[in-house]
Short mmCIF file of C-alpha atoms in Angstrom, two decimals:
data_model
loop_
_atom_site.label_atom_id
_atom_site.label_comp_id
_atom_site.label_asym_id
_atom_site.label_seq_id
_atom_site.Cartn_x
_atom_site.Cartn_y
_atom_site.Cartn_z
CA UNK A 80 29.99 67.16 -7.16
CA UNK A 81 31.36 65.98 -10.65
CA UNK A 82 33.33 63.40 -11.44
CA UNK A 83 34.59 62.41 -15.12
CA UNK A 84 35.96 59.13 -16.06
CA UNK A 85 37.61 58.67 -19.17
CA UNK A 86 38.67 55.50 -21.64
CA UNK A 87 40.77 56.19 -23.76
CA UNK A 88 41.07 53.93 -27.65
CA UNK A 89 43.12 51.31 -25.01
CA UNK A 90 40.35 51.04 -22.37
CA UNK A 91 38.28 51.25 -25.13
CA UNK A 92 39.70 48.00 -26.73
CA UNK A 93 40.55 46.28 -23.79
CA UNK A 94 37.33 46.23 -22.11
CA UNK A 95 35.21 45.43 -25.03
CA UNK A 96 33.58 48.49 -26.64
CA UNK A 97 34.05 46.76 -29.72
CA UNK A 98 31.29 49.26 -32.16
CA UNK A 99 32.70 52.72 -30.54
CA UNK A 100 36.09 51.52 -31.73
CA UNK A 101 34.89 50.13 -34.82
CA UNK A 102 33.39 53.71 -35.75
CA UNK A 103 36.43 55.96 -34.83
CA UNK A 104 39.37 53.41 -35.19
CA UNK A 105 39.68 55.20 -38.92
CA UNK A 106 40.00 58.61 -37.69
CA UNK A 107 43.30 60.56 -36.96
CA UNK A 108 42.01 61.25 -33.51
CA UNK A 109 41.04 58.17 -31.65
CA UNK A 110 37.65 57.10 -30.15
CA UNK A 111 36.61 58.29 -26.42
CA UNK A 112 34.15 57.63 -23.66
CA UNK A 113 33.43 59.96 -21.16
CA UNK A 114 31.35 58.78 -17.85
CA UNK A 115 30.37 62.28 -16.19
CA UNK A 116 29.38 61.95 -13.02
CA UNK A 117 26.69 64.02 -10.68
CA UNK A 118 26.35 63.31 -7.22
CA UNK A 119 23.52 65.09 -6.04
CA UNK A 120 22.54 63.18 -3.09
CA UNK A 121 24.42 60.95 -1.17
CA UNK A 122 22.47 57.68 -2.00
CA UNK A 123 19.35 56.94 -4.62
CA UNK A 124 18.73 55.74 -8.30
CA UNK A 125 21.44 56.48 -10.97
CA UNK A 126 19.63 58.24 -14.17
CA UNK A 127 21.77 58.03 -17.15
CA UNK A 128 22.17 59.90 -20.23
CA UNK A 129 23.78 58.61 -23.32
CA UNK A 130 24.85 61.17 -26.04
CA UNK A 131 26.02 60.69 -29.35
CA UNK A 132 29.04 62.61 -30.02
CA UNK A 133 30.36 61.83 -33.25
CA UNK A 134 32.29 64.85 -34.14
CA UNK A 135 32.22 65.00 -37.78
CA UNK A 136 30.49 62.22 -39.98
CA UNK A 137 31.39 61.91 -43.67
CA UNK A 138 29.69 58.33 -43.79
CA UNK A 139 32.87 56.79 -43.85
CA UNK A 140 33.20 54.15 -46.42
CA UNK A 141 29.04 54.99 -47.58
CA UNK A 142 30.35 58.57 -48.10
CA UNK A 143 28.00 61.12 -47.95
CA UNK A 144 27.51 63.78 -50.71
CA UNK A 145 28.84 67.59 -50.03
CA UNK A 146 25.36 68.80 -48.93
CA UNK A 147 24.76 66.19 -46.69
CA UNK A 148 28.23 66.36 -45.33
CA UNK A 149 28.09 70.10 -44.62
CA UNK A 150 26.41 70.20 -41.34
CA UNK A 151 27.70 66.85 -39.78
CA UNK A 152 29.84 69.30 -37.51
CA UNK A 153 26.57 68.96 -35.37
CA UNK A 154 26.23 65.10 -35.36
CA UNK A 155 27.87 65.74 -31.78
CA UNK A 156 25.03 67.87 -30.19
CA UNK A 157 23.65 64.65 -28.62
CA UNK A 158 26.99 64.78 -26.37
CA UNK A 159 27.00 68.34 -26.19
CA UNK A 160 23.60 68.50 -24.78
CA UNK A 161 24.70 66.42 -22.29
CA UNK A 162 27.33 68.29 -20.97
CA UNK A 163 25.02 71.15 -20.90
CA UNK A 164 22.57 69.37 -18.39
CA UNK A 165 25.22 68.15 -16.32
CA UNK A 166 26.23 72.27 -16.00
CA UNK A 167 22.47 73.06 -15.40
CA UNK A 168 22.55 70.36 -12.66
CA UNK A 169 25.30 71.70 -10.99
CA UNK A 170 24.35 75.71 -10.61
CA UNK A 171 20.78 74.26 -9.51
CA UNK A 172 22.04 72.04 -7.18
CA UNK A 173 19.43 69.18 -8.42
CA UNK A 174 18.97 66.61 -5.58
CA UNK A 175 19.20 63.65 -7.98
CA UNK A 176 22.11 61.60 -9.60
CA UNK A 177 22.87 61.60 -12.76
CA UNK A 178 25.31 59.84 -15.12
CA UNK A 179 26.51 61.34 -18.82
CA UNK A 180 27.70 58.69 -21.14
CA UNK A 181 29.12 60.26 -24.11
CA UNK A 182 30.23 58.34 -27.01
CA UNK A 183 32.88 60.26 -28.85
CA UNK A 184 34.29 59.46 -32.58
CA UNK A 185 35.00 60.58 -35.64
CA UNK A 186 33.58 58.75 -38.71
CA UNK A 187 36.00 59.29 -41.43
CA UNK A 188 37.50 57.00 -44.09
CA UNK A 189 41.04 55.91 -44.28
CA UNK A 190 43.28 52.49 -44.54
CA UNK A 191 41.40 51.73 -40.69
CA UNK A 192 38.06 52.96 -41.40
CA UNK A 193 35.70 49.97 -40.71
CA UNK A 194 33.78 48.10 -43.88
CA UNK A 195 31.20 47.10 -44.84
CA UNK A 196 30.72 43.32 -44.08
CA UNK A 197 32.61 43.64 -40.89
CA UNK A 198 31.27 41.76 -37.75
CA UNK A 199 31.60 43.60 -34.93
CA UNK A 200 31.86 42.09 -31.09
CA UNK A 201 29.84 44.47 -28.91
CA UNK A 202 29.88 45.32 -25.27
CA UNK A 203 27.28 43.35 -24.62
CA UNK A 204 28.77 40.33 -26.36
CA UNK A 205 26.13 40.35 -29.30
CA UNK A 206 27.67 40.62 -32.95
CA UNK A 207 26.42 43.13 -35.29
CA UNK A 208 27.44 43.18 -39.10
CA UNK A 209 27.92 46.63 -40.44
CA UNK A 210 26.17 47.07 -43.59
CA UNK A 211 26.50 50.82 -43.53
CA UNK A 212 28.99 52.51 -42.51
CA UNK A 213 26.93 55.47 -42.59
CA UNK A 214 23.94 53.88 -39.72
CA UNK A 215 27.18 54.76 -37.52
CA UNK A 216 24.75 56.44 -34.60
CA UNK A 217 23.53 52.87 -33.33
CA UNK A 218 26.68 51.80 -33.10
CA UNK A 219 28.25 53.73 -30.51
CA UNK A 220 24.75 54.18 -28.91
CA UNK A 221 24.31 50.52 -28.13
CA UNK A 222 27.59 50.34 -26.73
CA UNK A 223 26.90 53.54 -24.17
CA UNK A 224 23.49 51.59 -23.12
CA UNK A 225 25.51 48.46 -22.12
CA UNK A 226 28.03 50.86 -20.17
CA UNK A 227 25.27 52.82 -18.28
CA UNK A 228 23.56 49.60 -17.15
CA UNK A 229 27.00 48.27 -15.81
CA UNK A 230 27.44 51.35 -14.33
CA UNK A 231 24.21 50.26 -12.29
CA UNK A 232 21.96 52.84 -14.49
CA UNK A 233 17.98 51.34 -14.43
CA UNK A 234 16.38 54.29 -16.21
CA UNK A 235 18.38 55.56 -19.42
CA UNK A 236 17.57 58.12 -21.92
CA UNK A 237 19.36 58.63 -24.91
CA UNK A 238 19.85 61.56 -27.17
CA UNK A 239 21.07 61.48 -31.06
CA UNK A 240 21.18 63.11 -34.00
CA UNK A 241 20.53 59.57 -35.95
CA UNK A 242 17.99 59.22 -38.89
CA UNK A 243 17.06 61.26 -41.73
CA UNK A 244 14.29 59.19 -41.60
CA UNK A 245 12.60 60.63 -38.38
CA UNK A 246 13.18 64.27 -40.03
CA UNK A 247 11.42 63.05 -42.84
CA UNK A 248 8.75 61.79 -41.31
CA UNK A 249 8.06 64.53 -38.53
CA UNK A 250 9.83 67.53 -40.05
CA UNK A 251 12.53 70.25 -37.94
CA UNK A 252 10.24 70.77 -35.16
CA UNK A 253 9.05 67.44 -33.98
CA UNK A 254 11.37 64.68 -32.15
CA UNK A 255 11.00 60.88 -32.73
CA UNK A 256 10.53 59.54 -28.80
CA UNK A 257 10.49 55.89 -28.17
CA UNK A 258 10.91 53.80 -25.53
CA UNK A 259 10.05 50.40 -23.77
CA UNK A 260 7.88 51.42 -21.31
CA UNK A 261 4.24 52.81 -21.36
CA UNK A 262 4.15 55.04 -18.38
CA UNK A 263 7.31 56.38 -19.03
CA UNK A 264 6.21 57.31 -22.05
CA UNK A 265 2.78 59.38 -20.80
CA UNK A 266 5.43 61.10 -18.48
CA UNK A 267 7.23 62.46 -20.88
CA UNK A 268 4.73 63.47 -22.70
CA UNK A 269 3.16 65.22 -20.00
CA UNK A 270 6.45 67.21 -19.13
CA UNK A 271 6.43 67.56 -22.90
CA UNK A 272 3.74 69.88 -22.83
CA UNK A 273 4.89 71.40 -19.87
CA UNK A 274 8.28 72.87 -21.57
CA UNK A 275 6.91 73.64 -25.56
CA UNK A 276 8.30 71.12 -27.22
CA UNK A 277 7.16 68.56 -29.61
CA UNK A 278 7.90 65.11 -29.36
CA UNK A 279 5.94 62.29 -31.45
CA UNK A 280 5.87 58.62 -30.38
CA UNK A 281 6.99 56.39 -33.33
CA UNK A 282 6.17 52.87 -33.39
CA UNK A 283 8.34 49.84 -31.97
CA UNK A 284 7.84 46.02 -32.48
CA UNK A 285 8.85 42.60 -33.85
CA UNK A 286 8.06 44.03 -37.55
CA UNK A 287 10.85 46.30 -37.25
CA UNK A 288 13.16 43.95 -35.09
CA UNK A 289 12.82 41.38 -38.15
CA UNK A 290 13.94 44.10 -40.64
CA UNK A 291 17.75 43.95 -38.93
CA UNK A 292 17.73 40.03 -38.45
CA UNK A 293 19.21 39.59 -41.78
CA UNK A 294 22.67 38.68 -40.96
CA UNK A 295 24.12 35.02 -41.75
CA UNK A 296 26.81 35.70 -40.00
CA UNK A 297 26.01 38.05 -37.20
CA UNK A 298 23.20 38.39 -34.40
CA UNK A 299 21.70 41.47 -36.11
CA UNK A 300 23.05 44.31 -39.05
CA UNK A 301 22.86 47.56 -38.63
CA UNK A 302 20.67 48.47 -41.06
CA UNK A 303 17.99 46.76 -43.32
CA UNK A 304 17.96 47.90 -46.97
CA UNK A 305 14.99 49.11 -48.78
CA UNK A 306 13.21 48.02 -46.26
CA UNK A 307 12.23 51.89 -44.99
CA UNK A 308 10.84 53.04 -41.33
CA UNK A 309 14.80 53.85 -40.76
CA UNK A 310 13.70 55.52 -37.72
CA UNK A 311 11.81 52.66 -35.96
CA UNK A 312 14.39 50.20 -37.21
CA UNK A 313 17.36 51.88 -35.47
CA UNK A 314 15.21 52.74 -32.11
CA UNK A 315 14.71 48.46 -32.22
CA UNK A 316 18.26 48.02 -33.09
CA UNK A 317 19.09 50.03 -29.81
CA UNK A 318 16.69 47.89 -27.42
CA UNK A 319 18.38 44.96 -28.32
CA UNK A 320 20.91 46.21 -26.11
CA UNK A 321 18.17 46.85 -23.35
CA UNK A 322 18.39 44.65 -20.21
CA UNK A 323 14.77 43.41 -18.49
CA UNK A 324 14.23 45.92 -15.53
CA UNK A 325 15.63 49.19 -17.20
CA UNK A 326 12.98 51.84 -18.45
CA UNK A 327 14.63 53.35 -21.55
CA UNK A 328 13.91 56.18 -23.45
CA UNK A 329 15.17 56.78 -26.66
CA UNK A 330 15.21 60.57 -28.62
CA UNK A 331 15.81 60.99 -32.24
CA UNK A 332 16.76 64.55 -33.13
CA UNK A 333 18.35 65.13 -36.35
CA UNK A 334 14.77 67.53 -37.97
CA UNK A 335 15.03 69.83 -34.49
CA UNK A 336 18.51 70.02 -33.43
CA UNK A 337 20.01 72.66 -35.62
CA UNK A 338 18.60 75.83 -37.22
CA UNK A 339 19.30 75.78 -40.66
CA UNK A 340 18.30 79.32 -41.39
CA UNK A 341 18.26 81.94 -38.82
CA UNK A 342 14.75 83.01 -37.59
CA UNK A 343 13.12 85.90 -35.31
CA UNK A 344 13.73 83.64 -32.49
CA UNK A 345 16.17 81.26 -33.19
CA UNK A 346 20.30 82.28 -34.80
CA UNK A 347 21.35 79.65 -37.51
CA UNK A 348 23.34 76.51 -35.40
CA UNK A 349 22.63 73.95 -32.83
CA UNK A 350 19.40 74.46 -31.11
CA UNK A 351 19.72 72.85 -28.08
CA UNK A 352 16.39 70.50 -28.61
CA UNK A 353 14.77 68.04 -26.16
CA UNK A 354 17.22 70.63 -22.85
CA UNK A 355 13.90 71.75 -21.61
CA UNK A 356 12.22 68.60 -21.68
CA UNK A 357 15.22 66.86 -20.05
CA UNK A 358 15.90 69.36 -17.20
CA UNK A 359 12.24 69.48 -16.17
CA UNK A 360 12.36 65.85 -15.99
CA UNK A 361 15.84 65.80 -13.55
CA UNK A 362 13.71 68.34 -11.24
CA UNK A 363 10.21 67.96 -11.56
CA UNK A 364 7.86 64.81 -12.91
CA UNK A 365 10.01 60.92 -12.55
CA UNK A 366 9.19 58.21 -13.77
CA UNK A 367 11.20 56.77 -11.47
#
């Protein structure tokens, strides 16, 4: 069965998603979270998924140029993806249960639109400063990873269209994995092969955790300038929001998850990256 909870910007508010309001609180349509459900067995571990969905991205306040704003329609595929393997669940009839969390807002400017400067309260009750508006991804990430463990979630992945950098480093075919825990890891991997796809293990570490402890006036930033390794720095920025005992993975899309010109196999759009990887985890290989 499915079941879908939804918080709307007043749940949002009231029970302390302070970053996914922060993002969308600027937009004409207000932030959601959606909590999608799968019951595929009566008891056992809770999986969780957490998808970025921000719908369209114009960098808010660290506004984008044209080009880079034309394709933000996909900064949502995260999310999307996430519906999709809560569908493929359900016509399988997967014995496992799973848990979507998709973070959903619009990052826009207006009179609202959150600055730069701003200290943000989180869900977890950390503060962040927001240096740019623009590392918006983390934001509303970190948030969905302190919902999913409330929920009672021990093993969460997460899926995001979130740094240029891990496209520039890897390129449109290859994913940026990370995560906290070895084994996991190799698992993946394995399954990796399994399915086709190409995933790339970035490093972690207190180098890159230093990089976003900047803030006088916050616990971290968001973002540390001219600094570089953009990718490792937001995967570290997420595990700060990682409780001891939960094996986290995290996926960082943006090179892979859209075609940018059609090809002989592929039509120009969302691609659908990291699907085949995830479904043949929820019914084969666990690292759980």
């Amino acid at each position: 069965t499915l079941r879908c909870e939804v918080l709307d910007e007043k749940a949002i508010v009231e029970q302390g998603l302070g970053l996914l309001h922060a993002v969308g609180k600027g937009a004409e349509r207000p932030p959601r979270l959606l909590a999608i459900h799968y019951d595929g067995v009566s008891e056992g571990p809770v999986r969780c998924y957490v998808g970025k969905g921000v719908t369209f991205d114009t960098g808010g306040l660290w506004l984008k140029e044209g080009a880079g704003m034309y394709t933000m329609k996909y900064d949502m595929c995260g999310a999307a993806e996430m519906m999709e393997i809560l569908e493929y669940l359900a016509i399988q009839k997967v014995e496992k249960n799973v848990m979507a969390v998709l973070m959903l807002a619009e990052n826009v400017i207006s009179p609202d639109a959150v600055k730069m400067g701003d200290v943000i309260t989180t869900l977890a009750g950390k503060t962040v400063e927001v240096y740019n508006t623009d590392a918006e991804g983390r934001l509303v990430l970190c948030d969905g990873i302190t919902f999913a463990q409330r929920m009672g979630a021990r093993t969460v992945i997460d899926l995001a269209t979130l740094t240029y950098s891990a496209q520039s480093a890897l390129g449109d075919q290859v994913v940026a994995l990370f995560g906290n825990d070895r084994e996991a890891l190799r698992i993946w991997e394995e399954i990796a092969e399994q399915t086709g796809e190409y995933y790339w293990q970035l490093p972690m570490g207190p180098i890159y955790h230093k990089m976003i402890e900047w803030s006088i006036c916050a616990d971290f930033a968001n973002y540390a300038p001219g600094k570089g390794a953009g990718a490792s720095v937001a995967a570290c920025f997420l595990e700060n929001f990682v409780e001891d005992g939960t094996q986290w993975i995290h996926l960082d899309m943006v090179g892979p998850s859209v075609v940018r010109k059609e090809t002989d196999e592929m039509a120009e759009g969302a691609s659908g990256a990291c699907m085949s990887t995830l479904a043949a985890y929820l019914t084969g290989t666990s690292f759980c």
